[in-house]
Coordinates of C-alpha atoms and ligand atoms in Angstrom, one line a residue:
M19 CA 57.1 -61.4 109.9
S20 CA 54.0 -59.4 109.3
T21 CA 55.3 -55.9 109.9
S22 CA 53.3 -53.3 108.0
R23 CA 54.5 -52.4 104.5
E24 CA 57.2 -49.8 104.2
H25 CA 56.5 -46.7 102.1
F26 CA 58.6 -44.0 100.4
S27 CA 58.7 -41.0 102.7
S28 CA 57.8 -38.5 100.0
K29 CA 56.6 -38.0 96.4
I30 CA 60.0 -36.9 95.4
G31 CA 61.5 -40.0 97.0
F32 CA 59.3 -42.1 94.8
I33 CA 60.0 -40.1 91.7
L34 CA 63.8 -40.3 92.1
A35 CA 63.6 -44.0 92.8
A36 CA 61.4 -44.7 89.8
A37 CA 63.5 -42.4 87.6
G38 CA 66.6 -44.2 88.9
S39 CA 65.1 -47.4 87.7
A40 CA 64.2 -45.9 84.3
V41 CA 67.4 -44.1 83.6
G42 CA 69.8 -46.8 82.7
I43 CA 72.4 -48.0 80.2
G44 CA 69.7 -47.8 77.5
N45 CA 69.4 -44.0 77.9
L46 CA 73.1 -43.3 77.6
V47 CA 74.1 -45.1 74.5
G48 CA 71.3 -47.2 73.1
F49 CA 68.8 -44.4 72.7
P50 CA 71.2 -41.8 71.1
V51 CA 72.7 -44.3 68.7
A52 CA 69.3 -45.7 67.7
A53 CA 68.0 -42.1 67.0
T54 CA 71.0 -41.1 64.9
K55 CA 70.8 -44.2 62.8
N56 CA 67.1 -44.1 62.3
G57 CA 66.2 -40.7 61.2
G58 CA 67.4 -38.3 63.9
G59 CA 64.7 -35.8 64.9
A60 CA 62.1 -38.0 63.2
F61 CA 63.0 -40.9 65.5
L62 CA 62.9 -38.5 68.5
L63 CA 59.4 -37.4 67.6
I64 CA 58.1 -40.9 67.3
Y65 CA 59.8 -41.9 70.5
A66 CA 58.3 -39.0 72.4
F67 CA 54.9 -39.9 70.9
F68 CA 55.2 -43.5 72.2
V69 CA 56.3 -42.4 75.6
A70 CA 53.3 -40.1 76.0
F71 CA 50.6 -42.1 74.3
I72 CA 51.5 -45.7 74.8
C73 CA 53.9 -46.0 77.7
L74 CA 52.4 -43.5 80.1
P75 CA 49.0 -45.3 80.3
I76 CA 50.8 -48.6 81.0
M77 CA 53.0 -46.9 83.6
L78 CA 49.9 -45.6 85.4
A79 CA 48.3 -49.0 85.3
E80 CA 51.3 -50.7 86.9
M81 CA 51.7 -48.0 89.6
G82 CA 47.9 -48.1 90.2
L83 CA 47.8 -51.8 90.6
G84 CA 50.7 -51.8 93.0
R85 CA 49.3 -49.0 95.2
R86 CA 45.8 -50.5 95.2
T87 CA 46.9 -53.9 96.4
Q88 CA 50.0 -52.9 98.4
H89 CA 51.6 -56.0 97.1
S90 CA 54.4 -57.0 94.7
P91 CA 53.3 -58.3 91.3
Y92 CA 52.6 -61.9 92.1
S93 CA 50.3 -61.2 95.0
A94 CA 48.9 -58.1 93.3
Y95 CA 47.6 -60.1 90.4
A96 CA 46.5 -62.9 92.6
E97 CA 44.5 -60.6 94.9
L98 CA 42.7 -58.5 92.3
G99 CA 42.5 -61.4 89.9
Q100 CA 40.7 -63.4 92.6
N101 CA 43.3 -66.0 92.5
T102 CA 42.3 -67.3 89.1
K103 CA 45.0 -69.3 87.3
R104 CA 45.1 -67.0 84.3
W105 CA 46.0 -63.9 86.4
R106 CA 48.3 -65.9 88.6
I107 CA 50.3 -66.6 85.5
A108 CA 50.5 -62.9 84.7
G109 CA 51.7 -62.3 88.2
W110 CA 54.3 -65.0 87.9
L111 CA 55.5 -63.7 84.6
A112 CA 55.9 -60.2 86.1
T113 CA 58.1 -61.7 88.8
I114 CA 60.3 -64.1 86.8
T115 CA 60.9 -61.5 84.0
P116 CA 62.7 -59.0 86.3
F117 CA 64.7 -61.9 87.8
M118 CA 66.0 -63.0 84.4
I119 CA 66.5 -59.5 83.1
A120 CA 68.5 -58.8 86.3
V121 CA 70.9 -61.5 85.3
F122 CA 71.6 -60.0 81.9
Y123 CA 71.8 -56.5 83.3
M124 CA 74.0 -57.7 86.0
V125 CA 76.6 -59.1 83.5
I126 CA 76.8 -55.7 81.8
T127 CA 77.0 -53.8 85.1
V128 CA 79.8 -55.9 86.2
W129 CA 81.7 -55.3 83.0
I130 CA 81.1 -51.5 83.4
F131 CA 82.5 -51.8 86.9
G132 CA 85.5 -53.6 85.6
Y133 CA 86.1 -50.8 83.0
L134 CA 85.6 -48.1 85.6
F135 CA 88.2 -49.8 87.8
Q136 CA 90.7 -50.1 84.9
T137 CA 90.3 -46.4 83.9
L138 CA 90.7 -45.3 87.5
A139 CA 93.9 -47.4 87.6
G140 CA 95.2 -45.5 84.7
N141 CA 94.8 -48.3 82.1
L142 CA 92.8 -46.5 79.5
D143 CA 95.4 -47.4 76.9
A144 CA 94.9 -51.1 77.7
I145 CA 91.1 -51.1 77.5
A146 CA 91.2 -49.2 74.2
Q147 CA 93.0 -52.1 72.5
P148 CA 90.6 -53.7 70.0
T149 CA 91.3 -57.1 71.4
Y150 CA 90.7 -56.1 75.0
F151 CA 87.0 -56.7 75.4
G152 CA 87.2 -60.2 73.9
E153 CA 89.9 -61.1 76.5
F154 CA 88.2 -59.3 79.3
V155 CA 84.9 -61.2 79.1
N156 CA 86.7 -64.5 79.2
D157 CA 88.8 -63.5 82.2
Y158 CA 88.2 -64.8 85.8
S159 CA 88.7 -61.3 87.2
F160 CA 85.0 -61.1 86.4
I161 CA 84.3 -62.9 89.7
A162 CA 86.0 -60.2 91.8
Y163 CA 84.0 -57.4 90.0
L164 CA 80.8 -59.4 90.5
V165 CA 81.4 -59.7 94.2
A166 CA 82.0 -56.0 94.5
V167 CA 78.8 -55.1 92.6
T168 CA 76.8 -57.6 94.6
V169 CA 78.0 -56.1 97.9
I170 CA 77.1 -52.6 96.7
I171 CA 73.6 -53.6 95.6
N172 CA 73.0 -55.5 98.8
F173 CA 74.2 -52.6 100.9
I174 CA 71.5 -50.5 99.3
L175 CA 68.7 -53.0 99.3
V176 CA 69.2 -54.3 102.8
G177 CA 68.3 -50.8 104.1
G178 CA 64.8 -51.3 102.8
V179 CA 62.5 -48.8 101.0
R180 CA 63.3 -45.6 102.8
K181 CA 66.8 -46.0 104.2
G182 CA 68.0 -48.0 101.2
I183 CA 66.3 -47.4 97.9
E184 CA 65.0 -43.9 98.6
R185 CA 68.2 -42.7 100.3
A186 CA 70.5 -44.1 97.6
S187 CA 68.3 -42.5 94.8
K188 CA 68.4 -39.1 96.5
I189 CA 72.2 -39.2 96.4
L190 CA 72.9 -41.0 93.2
M191 CA 70.4 -39.4 90.9
P192 CA 71.5 -35.8 91.4
T193 CA 75.1 -37.0 91.0
L194 CA 74.2 -38.7 87.8
F195 CA 72.5 -35.5 86.4
L196 CA 75.6 -33.5 87.4
M197 CA 78.0 -35.9 85.7
L198 CA 75.9 -36.0 82.6
I199 CA 75.8 -32.2 82.3
L200 CA 79.5 -31.9 82.9
L201 CA 80.3 -34.4 80.2
V202 CA 77.9 -32.7 77.7
I203 CA 79.5 -29.3 78.3
F204 CA 83.0 -30.9 77.9
V205 CA 82.1 -32.8 74.7
L206 CA 80.3 -29.8 73.1
T207 CA 83.5 -27.7 73.4
L208 CA 85.4 -30.2 71.2
D209 CA 86.0 -29.3 67.6
N210 CA 83.5 -30.9 65.2
A211 CA 81.1 -31.7 67.9
M212 CA 78.3 -30.0 66.0
A213 CA 78.4 -32.6 63.2
G214 CA 77.2 -35.1 65.8
V215 CA 74.5 -32.8 67.0
K216 CA 73.3 -32.4 63.4
F217 CA 73.0 -36.1 62.8
Y218 CA 71.2 -36.5 66.0
L219 CA 68.6 -33.7 65.6
I220 CA 67.9 -33.1 61.9
P221 CA 64.9 -35.2 61.0
D222 CA 65.0 -37.6 58.1
F223 CA 61.6 -39.2 57.6
S224 CA 62.8 -41.4 54.8
K225 CA 64.5 -43.6 57.4
I226 CA 61.2 -44.5 59.2
T227 CA 60.2 -48.0 58.4
G228 CA 58.1 -50.6 60.2
S229 CA 61.0 -52.0 62.0
V230 CA 62.3 -48.6 63.1
I231 CA 58.9 -47.9 64.6
N232 CA 58.9 -51.2 66.4
G233 CA 62.4 -50.5 67.7
A234 CA 61.4 -47.1 69.0
L235 CA 58.4 -48.6 70.9
A236 CA 60.6 -51.4 72.3
Q237 CA 63.2 -48.8 73.4
A238 CA 60.6 -46.6 75.1
F239 CA 59.0 -49.5 76.8
F240 CA 62.3 -50.8 78.2
S241 CA 63.6 -47.4 79.1
L242 CA 60.6 -46.6 81.3
S243 CA 61.1 -50.0 83.1
L244 CA 57.7 -51.3 82.0
G245 CA 56.7 -54.9 81.9
M246 CA 59.2 -55.8 84.6
G247 CA 57.0 -55.6 87.7
I248 CA 59.1 -52.7 88.9
L249 CA 56.5 -50.0 88.9
I250 CA 53.9 -52.4 90.5
T251 CA 56.4 -53.0 93.3
Y252 CA 57.3 -49.3 93.7
G253 CA 53.7 -48.4 93.4
S254 CA 53.0 -50.6 96.4
Y255 CA 55.4 -48.4 98.3
F256 CA 53.6 -45.3 97.4
R257 CA 51.4 -43.7 100.1
R258 CA 47.7 -43.7 99.7
N259 CA 47.3 -40.0 99.3
D260 CA 50.2 -39.4 96.9
D261 CA 49.6 -38.3 93.4
I262 CA 50.3 -41.2 91.0
V263 CA 49.3 -39.4 87.9
N264 CA 51.7 -36.5 88.2
S265 CA 54.5 -38.6 89.6
G266 CA 54.2 -40.9 86.6
K267 CA 54.4 -38.0 84.2
L268 CA 57.4 -36.7 86.0
V269 CA 59.2 -40.0 85.8
A270 CA 58.5 -40.3 82.1
I271 CA 59.7 -36.7 81.5
T272 CA 62.9 -37.2 83.5
D273 CA 63.7 -40.4 81.7
T274 CA 63.1 -39.0 78.3
A275 CA 65.0 -35.8 79.2
V276 CA 68.0 -37.8 80.3
A277 CA 68.0 -39.9 77.2
F278 CA 67.7 -36.8 75.0
T279 CA 70.6 -35.1 76.9
A280 CA 72.8 -38.2 76.7
G281 CA 72.5 -37.8 72.9
L282 CA 74.2 -34.5 73.3
M283 CA 77.1 -36.3 74.9
T284 CA 77.3 -39.5 72.9
L285 CA 77.0 -38.3 69.3
P286 CA 79.2 -35.2 69.5
A287 CA 81.9 -37.3 71.2
I288 CA 81.8 -39.8 68.3
F289 CA 81.9 -37.1 65.6
A290 CA 84.5 -34.9 67.3
I291 CA 86.9 -37.8 67.4
Y292 CA 86.0 -39.5 64.1
P293 CA 84.5 -36.8 61.9
E294 CA 84.2 -39.2 58.9
T295 CA 81.9 -41.6 60.8
N296 CA 79.0 -42.8 58.7
P297 CA 76.0 -42.9 61.1
E298 CA 74.7 -46.0 59.4
S299 CA 77.9 -47.8 60.5
L300 CA 77.4 -47.3 64.2
S301 CA 76.7 -50.5 66.0
D302 CA 73.2 -51.3 67.2
S303 CA 74.6 -53.0 70.2
S304 CA 75.1 -50.8 73.3
V305 CA 77.5 -53.5 74.5
S306 CA 79.9 -53.0 71.7
M307 CA 79.6 -49.3 71.8
I308 CA 80.3 -49.0 75.5
F309 CA 83.1 -51.6 75.7
S310 CA 84.8 -51.4 72.3
F311 CA 84.1 -48.1 70.7
F312 CA 84.0 -45.6 73.6
P313 CA 87.4 -46.6 75.1
Q314 CA 88.9 -46.0 71.6
I315 CA 87.3 -42.6 71.5
F316 CA 88.7 -41.6 74.9
M317 CA 92.1 -42.9 73.9
Q318 CA 92.0 -40.8 70.7
L319 CA 90.9 -37.8 72.8
S320 CA 94.2 -38.0 74.7
N321 CA 95.9 -36.7 71.5
T322 CA 94.1 -33.4 72.0
V323 CA 93.7 -33.1 75.8
G324 CA 96.4 -35.4 77.1
Y325 CA 96.3 -38.9 78.6
G326 CA 95.5 -37.7 82.1
F327 CA 92.6 -35.6 81.2
A328 CA 91.2 -38.3 78.8
S329 CA 91.4 -40.8 81.6
V330 CA 89.5 -38.6 83.9
A331 CA 86.8 -38.1 81.2
A332 CA 86.7 -41.9 80.6
S333 CA 86.3 -42.5 84.4
V334 CA 83.5 -40.0 84.7
F335 CA 81.8 -41.7 81.7
F336 CA 82.1 -45.2 83.2
L337 CA 81.0 -43.9 86.6
L338 CA 78.0 -42.3 85.1
A339 CA 77.1 -45.5 83.3
F340 CA 77.7 -47.4 86.5
V341 CA 75.4 -45.2 88.6
A342 CA 72.7 -45.4 86.0
A343 CA 73.1 -49.2 86.0
I344 CA 73.1 -49.7 89.7
T345 CA 69.9 -47.7 90.4
S346 CA 68.2 -49.8 87.7
L347 CA 69.5 -53.0 89.1
V348 CA 68.4 -52.1 92.6
S349 CA 64.8 -51.6 91.3
I350 CA 64.8 -54.9 89.4
I351 CA 66.2 -57.0 92.1
E352 CA 63.7 -55.5 94.5
V353 CA 60.9 -57.2 92.6
P354 CA 61.7 -60.8 93.2
T355 CA 63.1 -59.9 96.7
S356 CA 59.9 -58.3 97.9
S357 CA 57.8 -61.1 96.3
F358 CA 59.8 -63.6 98.1
M359 CA 59.5 -61.7 101.4
E360 CA 55.7 -61.6 101.0
K361 CA 55.2 -65.2 99.9
R362 CA 57.5 -66.9 102.3
N363 CA 57.0 -64.4 105.2
V364 CA 60.8 -64.1 105.6
S365 CA 62.9 -61.0 106.5
R366 CA 64.4 -58.7 103.9
S367 CA 67.9 -59.9 104.7
K368 CA 67.0 -63.6 104.2
A369 CA 65.2 -62.9 101.0
L370 CA 68.2 -60.9 99.7
L371 CA 70.5 -63.7 100.6
V372 CA 68.4 -66.2 98.6
M373 CA 68.0 -63.8 95.6
G374 CA 71.7 -62.9 95.8
I375 CA 72.8 -66.5 95.6
A376 CA 70.4 -67.3 92.8
I377 CA 71.3 -64.3 90.7
T378 CA 75.0 -64.7 91.3
I379 CA 75.0 -68.3 90.0
L380 CA 73.0 -67.4 86.9
T381 CA 75.1 -64.3 86.3
L382 CA 78.2 -66.4 86.5
L383 CA 76.7 -68.9 84.0
A384 CA 75.5 -66.1 81.7
A385 CA 78.9 -64.4 81.9
T386 CA 80.7 -67.6 80.8
S387 CA 78.5 -67.6 77.7
F388 CA 81.2 -65.9 75.7
G389 CA 83.4 -68.9 75.0
L390 CA 84.6 -69.8 78.5
L391 CA 82.2 -72.6 79.0
P392 CA 81.2 -74.3 75.7
W393 CA 77.9 -75.7 77.0
V394 CA 76.5 -72.4 78.0
S395 CA 78.1 -70.6 75.0
N396 CA 76.1 -72.6 72.5
V397 CA 72.9 -73.9 74.0
V398 CA 70.5 -74.0 71.1
T399 CA 70.1 -72.9 67.5
Y400 CA 67.0 -71.1 66.4
A401 CA 66.2 -69.0 63.3
G402 CA 69.5 -70.3 62.0
I403 CA 71.6 -68.7 64.7
D404 CA 73.6 -70.4 67.5
K405 CA 72.5 -69.0 70.8
S406 CA 74.3 -68.8 74.2
L407 CA 72.6 -68.6 77.5
F408 CA 73.1 -64.8 77.5
D409 CA 71.4 -64.6 74.1
I410 CA 68.5 -66.7 75.2
I411 CA 67.8 -64.6 78.2
V412 CA 67.9 -61.4 76.1
D413 CA 65.7 -62.9 73.3
V414 CA 63.1 -64.6 75.6
F415 CA 62.7 -62.1 78.4
Y416 CA 63.9 -58.8 77.2
D417 CA 62.7 -58.9 73.6
T418 CA 59.6 -61.2 73.8
I419 CA 58.1 -61.3 77.3
L420 CA 58.4 -57.6 78.1
P421 CA 55.7 -56.5 75.5
L422 CA 53.6 -59.6 76.5
N423 CA 53.6 -58.3 80.1
G424 CA 52.5 -54.9 78.9
L425 CA 49.7 -56.6 76.9
L426 CA 48.6 -58.6 80.0
I427 CA 48.3 -55.5 82.3
C428 CA 46.1 -53.8 79.7
L429 CA 43.8 -56.8 79.5
F430 CA 43.8 -57.0 83.3
V431 CA 42.7 -53.4 83.7
R432 CA 40.1 -53.8 81.0
Y433 CA 38.6 -57.2 81.8
R434 CA 39.3 -57.9 85.5
W435 CA 40.1 -54.9 87.5
K436 CA 37.8 -52.7 85.4
R437 CA 38.5 -49.2 84.3
E438 CA 36.3 -47.4 86.8
N439 CA 38.2 -49.0 89.7
F440 CA 41.5 -48.1 88.0
T441 CA 40.3 -44.5 87.7
A442 CA 39.2 -44.5 91.3
E443 CA 42.7 -45.5 92.4
L444 CA 44.4 -42.9 90.3
S445 CA 42.0 -40.3 91.7
K446 CA 43.3 -40.8 95.2
G447 CA 45.9 -38.0 95.6
N448 CA 44.6 -36.4 92.4
S449 CA 40.9 -35.7 92.8
N450 CA 40.6 -33.8 89.5
Y451 CA 41.9 -36.8 87.5
P452 CA 38.4 -38.0 86.4
N453 CA 37.7 -34.6 84.8
T454 CA 40.9 -34.6 82.7
F455 CA 41.5 -35.4 79.0
L456 CA 44.3 -37.7 80.2
H457 CA 41.7 -39.8 82.1
K458 CA 39.5 -40.2 79.0
Y459 CA 42.5 -41.0 76.8
V460 CA 44.0 -43.5 79.2
N461 CA 40.8 -45.5 79.7
F462 CA 40.1 -45.5 76.0
A463 CA 43.6 -46.4 74.8
I464 CA 44.3 -49.1 77.4
G465 CA 41.1 -50.9 76.5
T466 CA 41.5 -50.7 72.8
F467 CA 44.5 -50.0 70.6
I468 CA 47.4 -50.2 73.1
P469 CA 46.9 -54.0 73.7
V470 CA 46.4 -54.5 69.9
I471 CA 49.8 -52.7 69.2
L472 CA 51.5 -54.7 71.9
A473 CA 50.0 -58.0 70.5
I474 CA 51.4 -57.1 67.1
V475 CA 54.8 -56.3 68.6
F476 CA 54.8 -59.6 70.4
I477 CA 53.8 -61.7 67.4
N478 CA 56.3 -59.9 65.2
T479 CA 59.1 -60.5 67.7
V480 CA 58.3 -64.2 68.1
A481 CA 58.2 -64.6 64.3
A482 CA 61.5 -62.7 63.8
K483 CA 63.5 -64.0 66.7
F484 CA 62.5 -67.6 66.8
F485 CA 61.4 -68.4 63.3
G486 CA 63.5 -66.0 61.3
V487 CA 60.4 -64.6 59.6
A488 CA 60.3 -60.8 59.3
L489 CA 56.6 -59.6 59.4
L490 CA 57.2 -55.9 59.8
Ligands
LIG15 N1 65.4 -48.5 82.1 C1 66.6 -49.2 82.1 C2 67.5 -48.7 80.9 O1 67.1 -47.9 80.2 C3 66.3 -50.6 81.9 C4 66.2 -51.3 83.1 C5 65.5 -51.0 84.2 C6 67.0 -52.5 83.2 C7 65.5 -51.7 85.3 C8 67.0 -53.2 84.3 C9 66.3 -52.8 85.4 O2 68.6 -49.2 80.8

């Protein structure tokens, strides 16, 4: 099947699709809570600094590599890396990482779908019970929700780049923005909401430690969908004369703006309902915030606005989270799917079938990691902690390999592709790029301190996660 490669029909199509990938569950809860716990405005400043000065150059490198080669990560690295083993490994890592992260993200998306279903069915009171989540994750109803989510994702992906990914993003992203704004307006009108805004925005530099800085970088990196081969793949669907540089900037700005705005929903909601909350006591885990804490907040809210209205607000919240998660999942599953299509010369629907089966099986295994199946619930012990299959996927791929993939693309641009060729690619569609400060900065940073910082993050994570040694 050697049809010519499909492309996004417009720059805005690409931007919405890439922003759809970037805006995910991390933006809605993980980012606002991390900011509030770790110095409020001070964290926001550091985060914005990382987005602009570390993440944007990597983003441009990924998009540039994709567009230059018109291939998905594996073949992109193989082609420009002249098929040397070292770069084939980088390409392989950029293909397997999204596959594994898709599994862990799929588990969470399926849970969100389950909660959405329950709130729509009028069961807010049930999901707000403290014991509900523990029972829910060990319930076989998971399978029904998994089937539904798989059908939705396949429905989008089988349409291909324009009729699938681009079209879905054009509908879903504006819907997401609208729901977010409606929720922010609603939450800000509650009594006491301003206490949350204060904790979120007032800077406290005394909270900034090495591990907070590391956390901010990891959050920014994940939030922009870097290191997962996604922007290489989407870059390969970008037309030759489209402007990568400005599109990349717009994607970064959109993602950061959504994360920031979500803080104006998440924190005020918490403090309006529980004014006595100590920010330090908020959970680091987005999972426990979304599935345990938030249902309780909505249930408490029914004392003020009534059960019906609180249920509607909860449904909008879970729908928002679901839309954010689906557009991210679509982008991440597209990476192994398109690699498979390319490598095996098979049709999109065949590739999707194979990926769908593989991801479903692994998702089922990962989802049974919470006690249902003992052998996946406790696979190994490292750094003194028993780990389930789900934990291993998060530790290895999300925490450890993501920054490694970022490091590899920097080294690739510096030593193999060469920075002048990278610049030439970014200049297509933006002929003024070589004269800009951004160009000088990107070429300098990507060849010097960005890989050093990522190497430090990588070593620190390996030491902390697998050996229990805190370096930073
Ligand atoms: N950027 C997403 C988020 O913030 C992360 C992600 C992207 C996860 C793509 C999976 C796939 O949640």
